[in-house]
Short mmCIF file of C-alpha atoms in Angstrom, two decimals:
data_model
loop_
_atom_site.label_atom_id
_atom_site.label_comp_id
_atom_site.label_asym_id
_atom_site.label_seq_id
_atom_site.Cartn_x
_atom_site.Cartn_y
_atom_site.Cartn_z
CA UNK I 23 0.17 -105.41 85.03
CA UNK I 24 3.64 -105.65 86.73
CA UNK I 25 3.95 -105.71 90.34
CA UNK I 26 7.18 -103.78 92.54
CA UNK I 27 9.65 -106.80 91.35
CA UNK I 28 8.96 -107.62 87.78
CA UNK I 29 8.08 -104.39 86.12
CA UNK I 30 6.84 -105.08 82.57
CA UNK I 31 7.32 -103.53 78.95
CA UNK I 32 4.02 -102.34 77.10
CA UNK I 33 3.90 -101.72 73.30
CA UNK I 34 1.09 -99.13 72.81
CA UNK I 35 0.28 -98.88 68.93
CA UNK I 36 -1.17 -95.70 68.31
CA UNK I 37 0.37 -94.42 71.45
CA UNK I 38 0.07 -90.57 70.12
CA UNK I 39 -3.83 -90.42 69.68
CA UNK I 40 -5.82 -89.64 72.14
CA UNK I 41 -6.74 -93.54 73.75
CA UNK I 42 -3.13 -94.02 73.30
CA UNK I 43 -1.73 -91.40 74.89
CA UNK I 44 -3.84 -91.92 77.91
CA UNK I 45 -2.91 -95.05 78.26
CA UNK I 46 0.60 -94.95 77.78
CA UNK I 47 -0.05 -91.95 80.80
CA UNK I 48 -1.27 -94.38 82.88
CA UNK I 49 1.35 -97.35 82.62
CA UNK I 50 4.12 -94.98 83.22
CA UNK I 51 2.48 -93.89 86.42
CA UNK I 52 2.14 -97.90 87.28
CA UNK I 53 6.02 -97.72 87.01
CA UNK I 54 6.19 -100.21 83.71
CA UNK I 55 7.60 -99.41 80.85
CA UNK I 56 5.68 -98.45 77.77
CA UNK I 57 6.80 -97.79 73.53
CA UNK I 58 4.84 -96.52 71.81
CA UNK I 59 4.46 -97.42 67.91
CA UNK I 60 2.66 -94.35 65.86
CA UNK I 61 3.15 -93.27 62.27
CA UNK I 62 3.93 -89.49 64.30
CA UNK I 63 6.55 -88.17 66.28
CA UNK I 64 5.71 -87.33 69.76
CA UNK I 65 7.95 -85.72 71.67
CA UNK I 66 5.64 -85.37 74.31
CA UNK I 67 5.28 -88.86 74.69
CA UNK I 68 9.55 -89.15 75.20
CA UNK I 69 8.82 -85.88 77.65
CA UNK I 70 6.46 -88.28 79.73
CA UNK I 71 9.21 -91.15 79.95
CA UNK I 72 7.92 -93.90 77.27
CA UNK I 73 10.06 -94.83 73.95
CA UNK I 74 8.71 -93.96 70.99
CA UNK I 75 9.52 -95.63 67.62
CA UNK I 76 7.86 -94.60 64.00
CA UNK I 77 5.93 -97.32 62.02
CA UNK I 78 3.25 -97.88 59.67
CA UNK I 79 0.51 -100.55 61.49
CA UNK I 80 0.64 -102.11 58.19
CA UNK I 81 4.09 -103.08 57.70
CA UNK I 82 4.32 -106.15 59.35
CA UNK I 83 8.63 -105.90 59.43
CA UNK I 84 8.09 -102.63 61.92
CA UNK I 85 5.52 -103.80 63.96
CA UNK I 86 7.61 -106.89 64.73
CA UNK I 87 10.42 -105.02 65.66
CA UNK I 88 8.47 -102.99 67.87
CA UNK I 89 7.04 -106.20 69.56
CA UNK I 90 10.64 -107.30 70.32
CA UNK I 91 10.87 -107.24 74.16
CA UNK I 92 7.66 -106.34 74.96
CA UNK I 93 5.15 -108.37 77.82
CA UNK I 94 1.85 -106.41 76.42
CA UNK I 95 0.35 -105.15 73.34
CA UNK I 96 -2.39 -102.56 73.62
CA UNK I 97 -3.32 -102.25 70.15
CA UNK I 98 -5.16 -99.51 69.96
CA UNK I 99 -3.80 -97.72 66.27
CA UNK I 100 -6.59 -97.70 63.40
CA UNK I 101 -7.92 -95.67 60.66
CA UNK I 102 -10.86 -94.22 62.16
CA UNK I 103 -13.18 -91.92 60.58
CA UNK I 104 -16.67 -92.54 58.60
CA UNK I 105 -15.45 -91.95 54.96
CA UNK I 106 -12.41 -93.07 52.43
CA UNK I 107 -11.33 -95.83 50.50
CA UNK I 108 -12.14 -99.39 51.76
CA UNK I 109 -8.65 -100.78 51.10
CA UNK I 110 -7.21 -98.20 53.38
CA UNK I 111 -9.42 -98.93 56.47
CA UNK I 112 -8.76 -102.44 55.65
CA UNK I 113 -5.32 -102.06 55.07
CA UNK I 114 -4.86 -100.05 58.79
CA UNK I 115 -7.56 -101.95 61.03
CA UNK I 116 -7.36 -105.52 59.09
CA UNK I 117 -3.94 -106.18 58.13
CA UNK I 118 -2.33 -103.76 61.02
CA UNK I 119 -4.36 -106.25 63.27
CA UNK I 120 -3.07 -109.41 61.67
CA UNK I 121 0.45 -107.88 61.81
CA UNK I 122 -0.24 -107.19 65.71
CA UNK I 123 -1.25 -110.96 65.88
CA UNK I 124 1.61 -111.92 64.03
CA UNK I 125 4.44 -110.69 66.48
CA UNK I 126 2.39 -111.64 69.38
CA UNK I 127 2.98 -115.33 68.09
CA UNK I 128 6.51 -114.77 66.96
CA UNK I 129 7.85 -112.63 70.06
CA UNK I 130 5.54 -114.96 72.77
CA UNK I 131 3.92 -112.28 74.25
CA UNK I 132 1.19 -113.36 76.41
CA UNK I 133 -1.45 -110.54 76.65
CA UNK I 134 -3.35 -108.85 74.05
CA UNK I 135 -5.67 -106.14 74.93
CA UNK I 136 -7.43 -104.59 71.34
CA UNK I 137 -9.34 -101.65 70.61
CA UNK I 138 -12.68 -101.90 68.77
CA UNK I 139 -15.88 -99.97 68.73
CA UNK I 140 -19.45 -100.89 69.44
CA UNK I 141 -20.00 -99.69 65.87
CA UNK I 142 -18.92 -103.30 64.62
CA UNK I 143 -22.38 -104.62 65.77
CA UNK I 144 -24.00 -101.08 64.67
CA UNK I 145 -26.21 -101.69 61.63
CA UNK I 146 -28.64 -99.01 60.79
CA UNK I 147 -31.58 -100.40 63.62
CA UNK I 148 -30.89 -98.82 67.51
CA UNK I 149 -29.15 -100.59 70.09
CA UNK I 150 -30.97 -99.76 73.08
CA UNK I 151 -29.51 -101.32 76.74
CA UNK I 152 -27.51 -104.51 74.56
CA UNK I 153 -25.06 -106.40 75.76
CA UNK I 154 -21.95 -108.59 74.10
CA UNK I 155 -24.80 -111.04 72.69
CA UNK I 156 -25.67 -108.62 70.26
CA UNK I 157 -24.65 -110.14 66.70
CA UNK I 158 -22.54 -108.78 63.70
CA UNK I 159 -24.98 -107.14 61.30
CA UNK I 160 -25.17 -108.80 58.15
CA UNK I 161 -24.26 -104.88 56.38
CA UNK I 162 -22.44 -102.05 57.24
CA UNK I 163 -22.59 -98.76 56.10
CA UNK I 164 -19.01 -97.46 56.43
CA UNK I 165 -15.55 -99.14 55.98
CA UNK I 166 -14.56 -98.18 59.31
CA UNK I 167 -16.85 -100.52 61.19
CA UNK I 168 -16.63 -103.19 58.90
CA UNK I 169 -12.91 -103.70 59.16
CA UNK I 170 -13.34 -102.99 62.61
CA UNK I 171 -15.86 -105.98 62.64
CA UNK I 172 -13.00 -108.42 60.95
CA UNK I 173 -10.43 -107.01 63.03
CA UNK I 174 -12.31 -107.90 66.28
CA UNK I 175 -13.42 -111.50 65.01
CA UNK I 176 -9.50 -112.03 64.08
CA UNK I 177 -8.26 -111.26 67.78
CA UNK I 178 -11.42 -113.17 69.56
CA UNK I 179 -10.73 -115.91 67.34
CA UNK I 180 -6.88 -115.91 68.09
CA UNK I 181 -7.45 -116.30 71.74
CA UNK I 182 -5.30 -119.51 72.92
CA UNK I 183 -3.54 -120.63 76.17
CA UNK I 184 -0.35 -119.13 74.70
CA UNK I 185 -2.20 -116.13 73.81
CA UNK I 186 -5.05 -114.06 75.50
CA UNK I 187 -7.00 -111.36 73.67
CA UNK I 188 -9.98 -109.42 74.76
CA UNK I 189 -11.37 -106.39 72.94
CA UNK I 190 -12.66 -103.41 73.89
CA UNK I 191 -15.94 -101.46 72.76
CA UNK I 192 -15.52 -97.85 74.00
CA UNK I 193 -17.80 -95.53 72.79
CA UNK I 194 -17.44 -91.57 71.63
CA UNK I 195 -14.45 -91.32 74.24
CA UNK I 196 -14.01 -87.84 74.71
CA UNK I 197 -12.07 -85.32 76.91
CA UNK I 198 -9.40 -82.68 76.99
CA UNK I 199 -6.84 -83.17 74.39
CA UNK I 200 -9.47 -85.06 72.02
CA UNK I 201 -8.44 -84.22 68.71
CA UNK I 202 -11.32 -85.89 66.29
CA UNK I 203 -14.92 -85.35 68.39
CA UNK I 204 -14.91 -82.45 70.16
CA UNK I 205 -13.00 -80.31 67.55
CA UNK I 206 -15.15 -81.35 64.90
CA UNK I 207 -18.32 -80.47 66.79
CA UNK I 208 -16.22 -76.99 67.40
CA UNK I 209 -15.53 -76.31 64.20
CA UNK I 210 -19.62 -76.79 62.31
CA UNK I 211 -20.68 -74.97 65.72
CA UNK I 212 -18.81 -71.96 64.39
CA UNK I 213 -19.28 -72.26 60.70
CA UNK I 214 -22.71 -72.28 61.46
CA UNK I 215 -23.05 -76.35 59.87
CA UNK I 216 -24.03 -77.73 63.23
CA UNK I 217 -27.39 -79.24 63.06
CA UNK I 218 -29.15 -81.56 65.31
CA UNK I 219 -30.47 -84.39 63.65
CA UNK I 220 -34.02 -85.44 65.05
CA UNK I 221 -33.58 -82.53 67.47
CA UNK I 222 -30.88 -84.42 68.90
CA UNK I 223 -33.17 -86.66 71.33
CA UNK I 224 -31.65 -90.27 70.63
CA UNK I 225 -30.15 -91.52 73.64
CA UNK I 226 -26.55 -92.11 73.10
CA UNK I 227 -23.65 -93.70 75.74
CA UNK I 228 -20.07 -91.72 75.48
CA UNK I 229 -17.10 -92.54 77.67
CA UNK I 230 -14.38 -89.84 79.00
CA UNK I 231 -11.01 -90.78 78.20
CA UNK I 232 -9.32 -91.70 81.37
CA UNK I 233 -12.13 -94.16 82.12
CA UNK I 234 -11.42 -95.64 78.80
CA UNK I 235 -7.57 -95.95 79.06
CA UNK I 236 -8.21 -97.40 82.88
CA UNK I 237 -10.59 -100.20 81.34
CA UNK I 238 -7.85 -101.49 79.23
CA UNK I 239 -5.29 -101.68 82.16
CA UNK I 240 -8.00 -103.31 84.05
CA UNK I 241 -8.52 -105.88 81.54
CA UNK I 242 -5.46 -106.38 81.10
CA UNK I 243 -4.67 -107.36 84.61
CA UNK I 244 -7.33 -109.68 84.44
CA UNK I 245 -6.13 -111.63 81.75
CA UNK I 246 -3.55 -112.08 84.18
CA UNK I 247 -4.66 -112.72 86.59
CA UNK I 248 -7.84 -114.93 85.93
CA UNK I 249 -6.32 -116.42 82.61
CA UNK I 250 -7.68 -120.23 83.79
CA UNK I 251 -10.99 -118.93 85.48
CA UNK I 252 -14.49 -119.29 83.50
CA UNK I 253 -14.41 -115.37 84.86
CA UNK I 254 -11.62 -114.20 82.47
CA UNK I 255 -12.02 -111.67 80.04
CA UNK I 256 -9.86 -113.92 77.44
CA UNK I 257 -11.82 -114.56 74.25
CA UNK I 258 -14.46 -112.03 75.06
CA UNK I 259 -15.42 -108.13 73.50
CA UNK I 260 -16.88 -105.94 76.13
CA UNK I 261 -18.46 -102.52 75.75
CA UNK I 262 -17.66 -99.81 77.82
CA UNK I 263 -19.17 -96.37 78.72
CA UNK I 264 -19.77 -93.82 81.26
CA UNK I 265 -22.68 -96.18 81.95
CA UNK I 266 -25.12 -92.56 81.97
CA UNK I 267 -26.83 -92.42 78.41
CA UNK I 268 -27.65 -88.69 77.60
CA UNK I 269 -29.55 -87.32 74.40
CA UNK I 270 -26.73 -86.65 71.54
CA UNK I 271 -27.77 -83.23 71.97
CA UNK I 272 -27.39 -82.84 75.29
CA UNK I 273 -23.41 -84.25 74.57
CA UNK I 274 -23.07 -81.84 71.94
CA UNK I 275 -24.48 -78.51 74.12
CA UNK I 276 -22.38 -80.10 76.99
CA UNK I 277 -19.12 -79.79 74.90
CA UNK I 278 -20.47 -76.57 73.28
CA UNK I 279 -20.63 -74.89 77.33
CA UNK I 280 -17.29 -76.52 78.16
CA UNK I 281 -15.76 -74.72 75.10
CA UNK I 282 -17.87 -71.26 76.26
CA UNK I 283 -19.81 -71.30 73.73
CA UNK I 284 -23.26 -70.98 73.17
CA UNK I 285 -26.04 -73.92 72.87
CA UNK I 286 -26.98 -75.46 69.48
CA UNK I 287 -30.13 -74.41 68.71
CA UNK I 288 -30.12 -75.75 64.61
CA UNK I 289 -32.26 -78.99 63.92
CA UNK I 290 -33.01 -81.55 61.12
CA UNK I 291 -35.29 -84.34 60.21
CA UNK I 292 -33.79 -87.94 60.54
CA UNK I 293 -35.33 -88.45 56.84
CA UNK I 294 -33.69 -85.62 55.39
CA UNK I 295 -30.26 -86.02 57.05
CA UNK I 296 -29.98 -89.67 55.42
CA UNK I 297 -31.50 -88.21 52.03
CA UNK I 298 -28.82 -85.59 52.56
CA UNK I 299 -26.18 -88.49 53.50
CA UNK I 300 -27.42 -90.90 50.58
CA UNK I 301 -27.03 -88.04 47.75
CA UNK I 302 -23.28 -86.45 49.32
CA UNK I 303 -22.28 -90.39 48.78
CA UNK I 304 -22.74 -90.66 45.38
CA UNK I 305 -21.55 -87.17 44.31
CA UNK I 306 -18.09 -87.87 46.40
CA UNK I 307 -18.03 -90.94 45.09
CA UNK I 308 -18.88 -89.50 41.67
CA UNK I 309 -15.94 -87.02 41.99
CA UNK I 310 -13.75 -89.45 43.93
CA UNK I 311 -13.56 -87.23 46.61
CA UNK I 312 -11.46 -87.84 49.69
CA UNK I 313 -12.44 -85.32 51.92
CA UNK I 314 -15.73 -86.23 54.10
CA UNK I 315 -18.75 -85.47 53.05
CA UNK I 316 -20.84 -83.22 55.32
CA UNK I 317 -23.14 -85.75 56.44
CA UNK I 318 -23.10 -89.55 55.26
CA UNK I 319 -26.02 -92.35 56.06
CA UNK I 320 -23.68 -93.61 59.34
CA UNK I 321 -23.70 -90.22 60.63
CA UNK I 322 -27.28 -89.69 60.40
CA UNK I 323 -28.21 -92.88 61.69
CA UNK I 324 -25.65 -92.41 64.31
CA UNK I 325 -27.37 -88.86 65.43
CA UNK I 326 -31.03 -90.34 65.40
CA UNK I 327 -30.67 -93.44 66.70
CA UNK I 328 -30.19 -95.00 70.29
CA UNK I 329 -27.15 -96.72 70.59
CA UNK I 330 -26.56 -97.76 74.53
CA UNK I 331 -24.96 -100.32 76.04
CA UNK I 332 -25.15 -102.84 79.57
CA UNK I 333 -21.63 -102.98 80.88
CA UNK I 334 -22.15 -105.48 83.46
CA UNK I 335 -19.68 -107.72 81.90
CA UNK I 336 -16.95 -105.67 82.25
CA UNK I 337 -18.04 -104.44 85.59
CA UNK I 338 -18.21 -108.30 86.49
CA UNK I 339 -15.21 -109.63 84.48
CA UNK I 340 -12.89 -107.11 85.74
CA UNK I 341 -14.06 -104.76 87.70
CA UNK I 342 -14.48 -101.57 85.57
CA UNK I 343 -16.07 -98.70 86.67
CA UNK I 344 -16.18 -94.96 85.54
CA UNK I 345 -14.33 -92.89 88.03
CA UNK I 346 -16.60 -89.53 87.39
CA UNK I 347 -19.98 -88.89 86.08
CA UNK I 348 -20.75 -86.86 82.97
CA UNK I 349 -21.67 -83.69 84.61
CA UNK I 350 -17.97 -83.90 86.69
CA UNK I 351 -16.29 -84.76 83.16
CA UNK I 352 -17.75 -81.48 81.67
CA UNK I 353 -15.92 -79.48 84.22
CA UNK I 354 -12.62 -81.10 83.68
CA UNK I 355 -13.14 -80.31 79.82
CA UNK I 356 -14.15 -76.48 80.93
CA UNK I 357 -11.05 -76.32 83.39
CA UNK I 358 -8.48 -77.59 80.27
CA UNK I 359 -10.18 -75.04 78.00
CA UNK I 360 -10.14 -72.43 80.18
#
């Protein structure tokens, strides 16, 4: 992003998760400087050398200040998750966005590099070998990728020659320190609630963390770089992915042996894990109930489907490429458990 004479300031919103933190990682080893902007306190993050400040994504006087200064936004902070209130995914991924878009305007910084998911062109149908042409669906069945969906349109659309966006579609990042996937699979494993829906044969793309933090460096320095080429990734959403689709059950037994413990053997129907999904909806719903349900109609069509992606235009655009396979991935996750 910088070079060995003009170093460069990052804001990282959401710099405490798990994309976040990588990332921040891997500017600080680049030798710019990075703050991070998280509702948490992470002293790890000051232990690593970045500056941290505490904000709500939705307040649009903190994430100004936080802007003041910096070259770079990765935005990557959102309300993730497949259940909840639609005002408060809105109010994190919609409004946090426009807030992000706001002090990018007000502060001049050049670069924006946002986090989305291929689940805002995820429908209930499989996505089998798409690329970016894929449309918007015309319906969503959770909050999550539906603000996600508005979010995106609202940085493509911002996209001028005072301001270049791209966005970024990983998919299930995972690795050591995840603290949403793997822990969750974990957890049913050992209450005995893990079930493979359809036997867990859909063929599914995933991408390990550090491959996913070292796409949005790399398109980052390509909006630099290439900012008046046809080439550029300004403007554009790109997916990215291990590029190695595996059966969601072979992810989940993967994880499972990384974590020394035993395979999941438990399956259901696709048809009865919606029915199961449909019904849980209306009871929370019903009861106003926060927590998640144990299986919704995303997650079930999630499980059953095939959702798999081409990444030639980020391979193309700016030269991304995973640095491991799957199988190598799995024995970093075994080494940090271990």
């Amino acid at each position: 992003m910088g070079d060995a004479t003009t170093p460069i300031t990052a804001l990282v919103t959401g710099g405490g998760g798990f994309l976040g933190k990588a990332i921040v990682g891997q500017v600080l080893e680049r030798g710019d400087s990075v703050r991070s902007f998280s509702r948490g306190d992470y002293p790890e993050l000051r232990d690593m050398g970045a500056e941290t400040l505490r904000g709500d994504i939705a307040d649009a006087d903190a994430v100004l200040a936080a802007a003041e200064g910096c070259d770079v936004i990765f935005h990557v902070a959102a309300k993730a998750g497949v259940w909840g209130p639609f005002d408060d995914y809105y109010e994190a991924n919609v409004t946090g966005t426009l807030n992000v878009l706001e002090a990018c305007r007000t502060h001049g910084i050049g670069r924006l590099v946002h986090t989305s998911t291929p689940s805002v062109v995820y429908g209930t149908e499989p996505l089998e070998g798409v690329d970016e042409s894929q449309p918007y669906p015309d319906e969503y069945l959770t909050a999550y990728a539906e603000t996600k969906a508005q979010a995106e349109r609202a940085v493509l659309q911002a996209n001028s020659s005072d301001l270049l966006t791209v966005a970024l579609r990983p998919h299930l990042i995972w690795g050591p320190g995840d603290n949403h996937l793997i822990p969750r699979i974990i957890d049913r494993a050992k209450r005995g609630k893990l079930k493979k829906v359809g036997g867990g044969k859909a063929l599914v793309d995933s991408v390990y963390v550090d491959d996913a933090a070292r796409a949005h460096l790399q398109a980052c320095d390509a909006l630099g770089d290439l900012s008046d080429s046809s080439d550029a990734p300004a403007g554009r959403a790109y997916f990215i992915s291990q590029d190695e689709p595996r059966q969601v059950g072979d992810l989940i037994d993967g994880i499972l042996n990384a974590a020394g413990m035993p395979p999941c053997t438990s399956t259901v129907s696709p048809r009865v894990a919606y029915a199961a999904g449909w019904l849980l909806e209306r009871v929370y719903n019903a009861l106003d109930k926060r927590d998640e349900p144990l299986m919704t109609r995303f997650v079930a069509k999630q499980l059953s489907t095939a959702h798999y992606f081409d990444i030639s235009a980020a391979k193309r655009d700016f030269g991304y490429e995973p640095q491991r396979t799957i199988d190598e991935a799995f024995e970093e996750l075994a080494q940090a458990f271990s």
